[in-house]
Amino acid sequence: MTKRIMAICDEDAAFGERFAEFVNEKERSLLFMVSFTSVQELIDYSFGHDIELVLISCGISDGEIEQIRAEKVILLAQERLISPNDRYPCVYKYQAADRLLQEVMEVYGLAFEDQGYTVLSEKSRVIGVYSPINRCLKTSFSLTMAQVLSRDLKVLYLNLEDCSGLAELTGEEYERGLSDLFYYYRQSTFSSARLGAAVCTWGDLDYIPPVQYPEDLAFASSQEISGLIRQIAKESTYGTIILDLGQMGKRAADILEICDCIYMPVKEDCVSAAKVAEFETYLNASGHGTVTKRIQKIRLPYHCTFGRKDNYLDQLLWSELGDFTRQLLRKQP
């Protein structure tokens, strides 16, 4: 599959090279970024290559920009909330790479969504993590597995809980997230570019910030949730999608149907066993009996290395739970 070319031109060579490397590693929309410090070199390059998007310093004159053969130009602004040129959209240069890429992809998506561009890739493998039991380390396991797999694979983590606590754990304030993707899906305007604009990064792991309000998830039907996940799996470049499912009632069974494999944390007490048995009875009675064949029940270690929330995600990798997860994944085909 041919990658679309994005170019960045900035006099700060280290900035351009670092951002280009970040984009190329993520490959969120099958874009390949090349870096330039000379406008003339970029102009010459554009005559021999089809460039879809150029990021360029706001100090470059309109005359020079007009010589660049590119579908879309975005200016790198030196200050926030300042648009130095009404002809071109601007993004703020001095911010985290993932935030900068989010803004770029948002502009890119708005520019190209009406031109019929669609990124098609092999379907992602969807891993579901679900349990009818509460306080079973389900989310800690999901985050641990996502981080472990992302060391070698391109992984996207999706949390489908009313209140995930993820913003508190990461200390981030999210401008976009799963609520926006549900809106785009309902409006039939979802695209790989809009997905890329919502993706955040923690270490090697990409994730979509969870719903902004519980109502955003409560009012989403199982068909909408499953449809959105299928579209992400079909059109994104992620090889693995991890779904961290909350207590979603009968919708959980519908969503588990699209999972290639399912991990179910369980506990040994009789009440927990009864809940699992009742859920399995429901799956069979509701026509979801085949889901049970893909469920792997796991008993997670209650690791004693719980730390402060500001570095909890990092500590997961080196806890008893991290060791358990690595051993579990080594046994999988």
Short mmCIF file of C-alpha atoms in Angstrom, two decimals:
data_model
loop_
_atom_site.label_atom_id
_atom_site.label_comp_id
_atom_site.label_asym_id
_atom_site.label_seq_id
_atom_site.Cartn_x
_atom_site.Cartn_y
_atom_site.Cartn_z
CA MET A 1 0.00 0.00 0.00
CA THR A 2 1.41 3.40 -1.02
CA LYS A 3 1.88 5.81 1.84
CA ARG A 4 0.77 9.40 1.52
CA ILE A 5 3.55 11.93 1.93
CA MET A 6 3.55 14.62 4.60
CA ALA A 7 6.40 17.14 4.77
CA ILE A 8 7.58 19.39 7.56
CA CYS A 9 9.80 22.42 6.96
CA ASP A 10 11.27 24.22 9.93
CA GLU A 11 14.61 25.91 10.55
CA ASP A 12 14.95 23.90 13.76
CA ALA A 13 16.33 20.68 12.25
CA ALA A 14 16.11 18.74 15.53
CA PHE A 15 12.42 19.62 15.95
CA GLY A 16 11.51 18.59 12.41
CA GLU A 17 13.47 15.35 12.54
CA ARG A 18 12.05 14.34 15.93
CA PHE A 19 8.47 15.03 14.85
CA ALA A 20 8.94 13.20 11.54
CA GLU A 21 10.35 10.20 13.40
CA PHE A 22 7.38 10.26 15.79
CA VAL A 23 4.84 10.35 12.94
CA ASN A 24 6.55 7.60 10.97
CA GLU A 25 6.69 5.30 13.99
CA LYS A 26 2.98 5.79 14.69
CA GLU A 27 1.76 5.53 11.07
CA ARG A 28 -1.66 6.56 12.29
CA SER A 29 -3.00 7.30 8.83
CA LEU A 30 -0.46 5.63 6.59
CA LEU A 31 1.37 8.91 6.22
CA PHE A 32 5.11 9.12 5.67
CA MET A 33 6.75 12.34 6.86
CA VAL A 34 9.92 13.88 5.43
CA SER A 35 11.76 16.76 7.12
CA PHE A 36 13.33 19.85 5.57
CA THR A 37 15.06 22.97 6.87
CA SER A 38 15.31 24.64 3.45
CA VAL A 39 12.18 25.86 1.67
CA GLN A 40 13.90 25.53 -1.71
CA GLU A 41 14.73 21.88 -1.02
CA LEU A 42 11.08 21.27 -0.17
CA ILE A 43 9.96 23.03 -3.36
CA ASP A 44 12.32 20.89 -5.44
CA TYR A 45 11.14 17.73 -3.68
CA SER A 46 7.48 18.59 -4.29
CA PHE A 47 8.02 18.64 -8.07
CA GLY A 48 8.99 14.96 -7.99
CA HIS A 49 6.64 13.69 -5.31
CA ASP A 50 2.92 13.91 -4.55
CA ILE A 51 2.73 15.72 -1.21
CA GLU A 52 -0.66 15.76 0.47
CA LEU A 53 0.18 17.83 3.53
CA VAL A 54 2.91 20.34 4.42
CA LEU A 55 3.69 21.70 7.88
CA ILE A 56 5.75 24.85 7.53
CA SER A 57 6.96 27.69 9.76
CA CYS A 58 4.63 30.67 9.90
CA GLY A 59 7.50 32.99 8.97
CA ILE A 60 7.67 31.66 5.40
CA SER A 61 6.23 34.05 2.82
CA ASP A 62 3.06 33.29 0.88
CA GLY A 63 5.04 33.48 -2.34
CA GLU A 64 7.37 30.69 -1.29
CA ILE A 65 4.50 28.57 0.01
CA GLU A 66 2.67 28.91 -3.30
CA GLN A 67 5.65 27.34 -5.08
CA ILE A 68 5.25 24.13 -3.06
CA ARG A 69 3.15 21.52 -4.81
CA ALA A 70 0.98 20.16 -2.00
CA GLU A 71 -2.70 19.50 -1.46
CA LYS A 72 -2.81 21.11 1.98
CA VAL A 73 -0.60 23.55 3.92
CA ILE A 74 -0.67 24.04 7.69
CA LEU A 75 1.39 26.70 9.44
CA LEU A 76 3.39 26.04 12.59
CA ALA A 77 2.51 28.97 14.84
CA GLN A 78 4.97 30.24 17.43
CA GLU A 79 2.22 31.31 19.85
CA ARG A 80 -1.16 29.93 20.82
CA LEU A 81 -4.40 31.45 19.57
CA ILE A 82 -2.64 33.56 16.98
CA SER A 83 -3.32 33.11 13.26
CA PRO A 84 -0.55 34.95 11.42
CA ASN A 85 -2.00 34.16 7.99
CA ASP A 86 -5.70 33.95 7.14
CA ARG A 87 -5.02 31.82 4.06
CA TYR A 88 -3.77 28.78 5.94
CA PRO A 89 -4.84 26.99 9.13
CA CYS A 90 -2.40 27.04 12.03
CA VAL A 91 -1.35 24.64 14.76
CA TYR A 92 0.72 25.51 17.81
CA LYS A 93 4.27 24.29 17.39
CA TYR A 94 5.54 24.05 20.96
CA GLN A 95 3.47 21.21 22.42
CA ALA A 96 3.81 17.48 22.98
CA ALA A 97 4.28 15.50 19.76
CA ASP A 98 1.09 13.48 20.21
CA ARG A 99 -0.96 16.64 20.82
CA LEU A 100 0.59 18.33 17.79
CA LEU A 101 -0.19 15.31 15.64
CA GLN A 102 -3.77 15.30 16.95
CA GLU A 103 -4.27 18.89 15.80
CA VAL A 104 -2.65 18.20 12.44
CA MET A 105 -4.83 15.14 11.86
CA GLU A 106 -7.94 17.08 12.79
CA VAL A 107 -7.17 19.69 10.12
CA TYR A 108 -6.13 16.95 7.69
CA GLY A 109 -9.37 15.04 8.28
CA LEU A 110 -11.56 18.08 7.70
CA ALA A 111 -9.72 18.84 4.48
CA PHE A 112 -9.88 15.39 2.96
CA GLU A 113 -12.93 13.63 4.37
CA ASP A 114 -15.11 14.86 1.51
CA GLN A 115 -12.72 13.58 -1.16
CA GLY A 116 -13.47 9.91 -0.57
CA TYR A 117 -10.15 8.94 0.97
CA THR A 118 -10.31 5.74 2.98
CA VAL A 119 -7.49 3.85 4.61
CA LEU A 120 -7.98 0.12 4.20
CA SER A 121 -5.81 -2.34 6.07
CA GLU A 122 -5.98 -5.91 7.19
CA LYS A 123 -8.50 -6.31 9.99
CA SER A 124 -7.07 -5.78 13.43
CA ARG A 125 -7.12 -8.53 16.03
CA VAL A 126 -9.62 -7.55 18.71
CA ILE A 127 -8.94 -8.69 22.29
CA GLY A 128 -11.72 -8.26 24.81
CA VAL A 129 -11.24 -8.09 28.58
CA TYR A 130 -14.46 -8.56 30.51
CA SER A 131 -15.73 -9.98 33.76
CA PRO A 132 -19.11 -9.97 35.51
CA ILE A 133 -17.10 -9.70 38.75
CA ASN A 134 -16.19 -6.33 40.22
CA ARG A 135 -12.79 -5.35 41.63
CA CYS A 136 -10.95 -8.16 39.86
CA LEU A 137 -8.07 -6.04 38.43
CA LYS A 138 -9.65 -6.10 34.97
CA THR A 139 -8.52 -2.62 33.97
CA SER A 140 -5.06 -3.02 35.52
CA PHE A 141 -4.63 -6.22 33.52
CA SER A 142 -5.91 -4.56 30.32
CA LEU A 143 -3.48 -1.67 30.67
CA THR A 144 -0.62 -4.02 31.50
CA MET A 145 -1.32 -6.25 28.50
CA ALA A 146 -1.67 -3.24 26.22
CA GLN A 147 1.69 -1.85 27.32
CA VAL A 148 3.44 -5.23 27.02
CA LEU A 149 2.08 -5.87 23.52
CA SER A 150 2.83 -2.34 22.35
CA ARG A 151 6.55 -2.97 22.80
CA ASP A 152 6.48 -5.11 19.64
CA LEU A 153 3.09 -4.49 18.02
CA LYS A 154 0.93 -1.53 17.00
CA VAL A 155 -1.73 -1.55 19.72
CA LEU A 156 -4.77 0.62 20.42
CA TYR A 157 -6.39 0.54 23.88
CA LEU A 158 -10.10 1.37 24.20
CA ASN A 159 -11.79 1.69 27.58
CA LEU A 160 -15.55 1.13 27.51
CA GLU A 161 -16.44 2.04 31.08
CA ASP A 162 -18.70 4.76 32.45
CA CYS A 163 -15.95 6.10 34.71
CA SER A 164 -12.53 4.79 33.74
CA GLY A 165 -10.34 6.99 35.93
CA LEU A 166 -7.83 7.20 33.08
CA ALA A 167 -7.60 10.99 33.10
CA GLU A 168 -6.70 10.88 36.80
CA LEU A 169 -4.08 8.19 36.21
CA THR A 170 -2.40 9.96 33.29
CA GLY A 171 -2.88 13.51 34.56
CA GLU A 172 -4.08 14.58 31.12
CA GLU A 173 -6.91 16.85 30.08
CA TYR A 174 -8.44 15.48 26.90
CA GLU A 175 -9.90 17.62 24.15
CA ARG A 176 -11.13 14.69 22.05
CA GLY A 177 -11.95 11.08 22.69
CA LEU A 178 -14.40 8.23 22.34
CA SER A 179 -17.42 10.51 22.66
CA ASP A 180 -16.31 12.34 19.51
CA LEU A 181 -15.78 9.08 17.60
CA PHE A 182 -19.32 7.95 18.47
CA TYR A 183 -20.61 11.25 17.10
CA TYR A 184 -18.62 10.90 13.87
CA TYR A 185 -19.77 7.30 13.45
CA ARG A 186 -23.44 8.26 13.84
CA GLN A 187 -22.98 11.08 11.33
CA SER A 188 -21.14 8.75 8.90
CA THR A 189 -18.12 11.09 9.01
CA PHE A 190 -15.70 8.77 10.83
CA SER A 191 -12.33 8.53 9.11
CA SER A 192 -8.82 7.38 9.88
CA ALA A 193 -7.80 11.02 10.11
CA ARG A 194 -10.45 11.71 12.76
CA LEU A 195 -9.28 8.62 14.61
CA GLY A 196 -5.71 9.89 14.50
CA ALA A 197 -6.85 13.24 15.87
CA ALA A 198 -8.29 11.51 18.95
CA VAL A 199 -5.38 9.16 19.69
CA CYS A 200 -3.19 9.86 22.73
CA THR A 201 0.08 8.17 23.61
CA TRP A 202 1.48 6.82 26.86
CA GLY A 203 5.00 5.51 26.34
CA ASP A 204 4.68 3.06 23.45
CA LEU A 205 0.92 2.68 23.87
CA ASP A 206 -1.74 4.47 21.83
CA TYR A 207 -5.17 4.90 23.39
CA ILE A 208 -8.43 6.74 22.84
CA PRO A 209 -9.53 8.82 25.83
CA PRO A 210 -12.74 7.29 27.25
CA VAL A 211 -16.17 8.90 27.03
CA GLN A 212 -16.41 12.36 28.51
CA TYR A 213 -19.68 11.63 30.33
CA PRO A 214 -21.24 8.28 31.34
CA GLU A 215 -24.33 9.19 29.31
CA ASP A 216 -22.24 9.13 26.12
CA LEU A 217 -21.69 5.41 26.62
CA ALA A 218 -25.07 4.63 28.17
CA PHE A 219 -26.93 6.02 25.15
CA ALA A 220 -24.75 4.16 22.63
CA SER A 221 -26.35 0.95 21.40
CA SER A 222 -24.38 -2.27 21.10
CA GLN A 223 -24.73 -1.97 17.31
CA GLU A 224 -23.13 1.50 17.36
CA ILE A 225 -20.30 0.41 19.64
CA SER A 226 -19.62 -2.75 17.64
CA GLY A 227 -19.89 -0.88 14.35
CA LEU A 228 -17.38 1.74 15.43
CA ILE A 229 -14.91 -0.88 16.62
CA ARG A 230 -15.28 -2.83 13.38
CA GLN A 231 -14.59 0.32 11.38
CA ILE A 232 -11.50 1.10 13.45
CA ALA A 233 -10.32 -2.50 13.00
CA LYS A 234 -10.88 -2.33 9.25
CA GLU A 235 -9.55 1.14 8.42
CA SER A 236 -6.81 1.79 10.96
CA THR A 237 -3.23 0.56 10.90
CA TYR A 238 -3.44 -1.04 14.35
CA GLY A 239 -2.67 -4.74 14.42
CA THR A 240 -4.30 -5.23 17.83
CA ILE A 241 -7.19 -3.49 19.56
CA ILE A 242 -7.74 -4.12 23.26
CA LEU A 243 -11.26 -3.53 24.58
CA ASP A 244 -11.60 -2.96 28.31
CA LEU A 245 -15.32 -3.58 28.83
CA GLY A 246 -17.28 -2.36 31.82
CA GLN A 247 -20.58 -3.58 33.23
CA MET A 248 -22.67 -2.96 30.13
CA GLY A 249 -25.60 -5.30 30.69
CA LYS A 250 -26.68 -7.29 27.67
CA ARG A 251 -24.65 -5.01 25.39
CA ALA A 252 -21.48 -6.72 26.65
CA ALA A 253 -22.50 -9.99 24.97
CA ASP A 254 -23.06 -8.24 21.63
CA ILE A 255 -19.68 -6.52 21.79
CA LEU A 256 -17.87 -9.71 22.83
CA GLU A 257 -19.11 -11.26 19.58
CA ILE A 258 -16.63 -9.15 17.59
CA CYS A 259 -13.66 -10.17 19.78
CA ASP A 260 -11.18 -12.72 18.47
CA CYS A 261 -10.31 -13.74 22.01
CA ILE A 262 -11.57 -12.77 25.46
CA TYR A 263 -9.81 -12.72 28.81
CA MET A 264 -12.07 -13.00 31.84
CA PRO A 265 -10.52 -12.28 35.26
CA VAL A 266 -12.19 -14.47 37.88
CA LYS A 267 -11.95 -14.99 41.64
CA GLU A 268 -12.24 -18.11 43.74
CA ASP A 269 -15.04 -17.18 46.18
CA CYS A 270 -18.46 -18.74 45.71
CA VAL A 271 -20.24 -15.45 44.94
CA SER A 272 -17.83 -14.66 42.10
CA ALA A 273 -18.18 -18.18 40.72
CA ALA A 274 -21.96 -17.81 40.80
CA LYS A 275 -21.78 -14.56 38.82
CA VAL A 276 -19.61 -16.17 36.15
CA ALA A 277 -21.96 -19.16 35.91
CA GLU A 278 -24.95 -16.84 35.56
CA PHE A 279 -23.26 -14.88 32.79
CA GLU A 280 -22.42 -18.07 30.89
CA THR A 281 -26.05 -19.19 31.23
CA TYR A 282 -27.14 -15.85 29.81
CA LEU A 283 -24.75 -16.17 26.84
CA ASN A 284 -26.20 -19.55 25.89
CA ALA A 285 -29.81 -18.46 26.41
CA SER A 286 -29.40 -15.26 24.37
CA GLY A 287 -27.84 -16.90 21.34
CA HIS A 288 -24.24 -15.94 22.17
CA GLY A 289 -23.10 -19.42 23.12
CA THR A 290 -20.17 -19.38 20.71
CA VAL A 291 -18.63 -16.54 22.72
CA THR A 292 -17.92 -18.93 25.59
CA LYS A 293 -15.47 -20.84 23.37
CA ARG A 294 -13.30 -17.73 23.06
CA ILE A 295 -13.24 -16.92 26.78
CA GLN A 296 -10.08 -17.67 28.72
CA LYS A 297 -10.57 -17.38 32.47
CA ILE A 298 -7.58 -16.02 34.36
CA ARG A 299 -6.84 -15.58 38.07
CA LEU A 300 -4.80 -12.45 38.48
CA PRO A 301 -2.23 -11.95 41.23
CA TYR A 302 -3.10 -9.24 43.71
CA HIS A 303 0.23 -7.50 43.39
CA CYS A 304 1.57 -5.75 46.47
CA THR A 305 3.43 -3.02 44.58
CA PHE A 306 0.57 -0.58 44.22
CA GLY A 307 2.06 2.88 43.93
CA ARG A 308 0.91 6.44 43.60
CA LYS A 309 -1.50 7.19 40.81
CA ASP A 310 0.92 9.48 38.97
CA ASN A 311 3.19 6.55 38.06
CA TYR A 312 0.80 3.64 38.45
CA LEU A 313 0.77 2.74 34.74
CA ASP A 314 4.55 2.49 34.65
CA GLN A 315 4.66 0.38 37.80
CA LEU A 316 2.20 -2.11 36.34
CA LEU A 317 4.82 -3.39 33.91
CA TRP A 318 7.22 -4.41 36.70
CA SER A 319 4.70 -5.67 39.25
CA GLU A 320 3.59 -9.24 39.90
CA LEU A 321 0.76 -8.50 37.47
CA GLY A 322 3.28 -7.50 34.81
CA ASP A 323 5.21 -10.75 35.24
CA PHE A 324 1.96 -12.73 35.10
CA THR A 325 0.87 -10.96 31.92
CA ARG A 326 4.16 -11.52 30.11
CA GLN A 327 4.08 -15.24 30.97
CA LEU A 328 0.45 -15.46 29.84
CA LEU A 329 1.15 -13.83 26.49
CA ARG A 330 4.17 -16.05 25.81
CA LYS A 331 1.87 -19.08 25.94
CA GLN A 332 -0.55 -17.64 23.39
CA PRO A 333 -0.30 -18.69 19.74
#
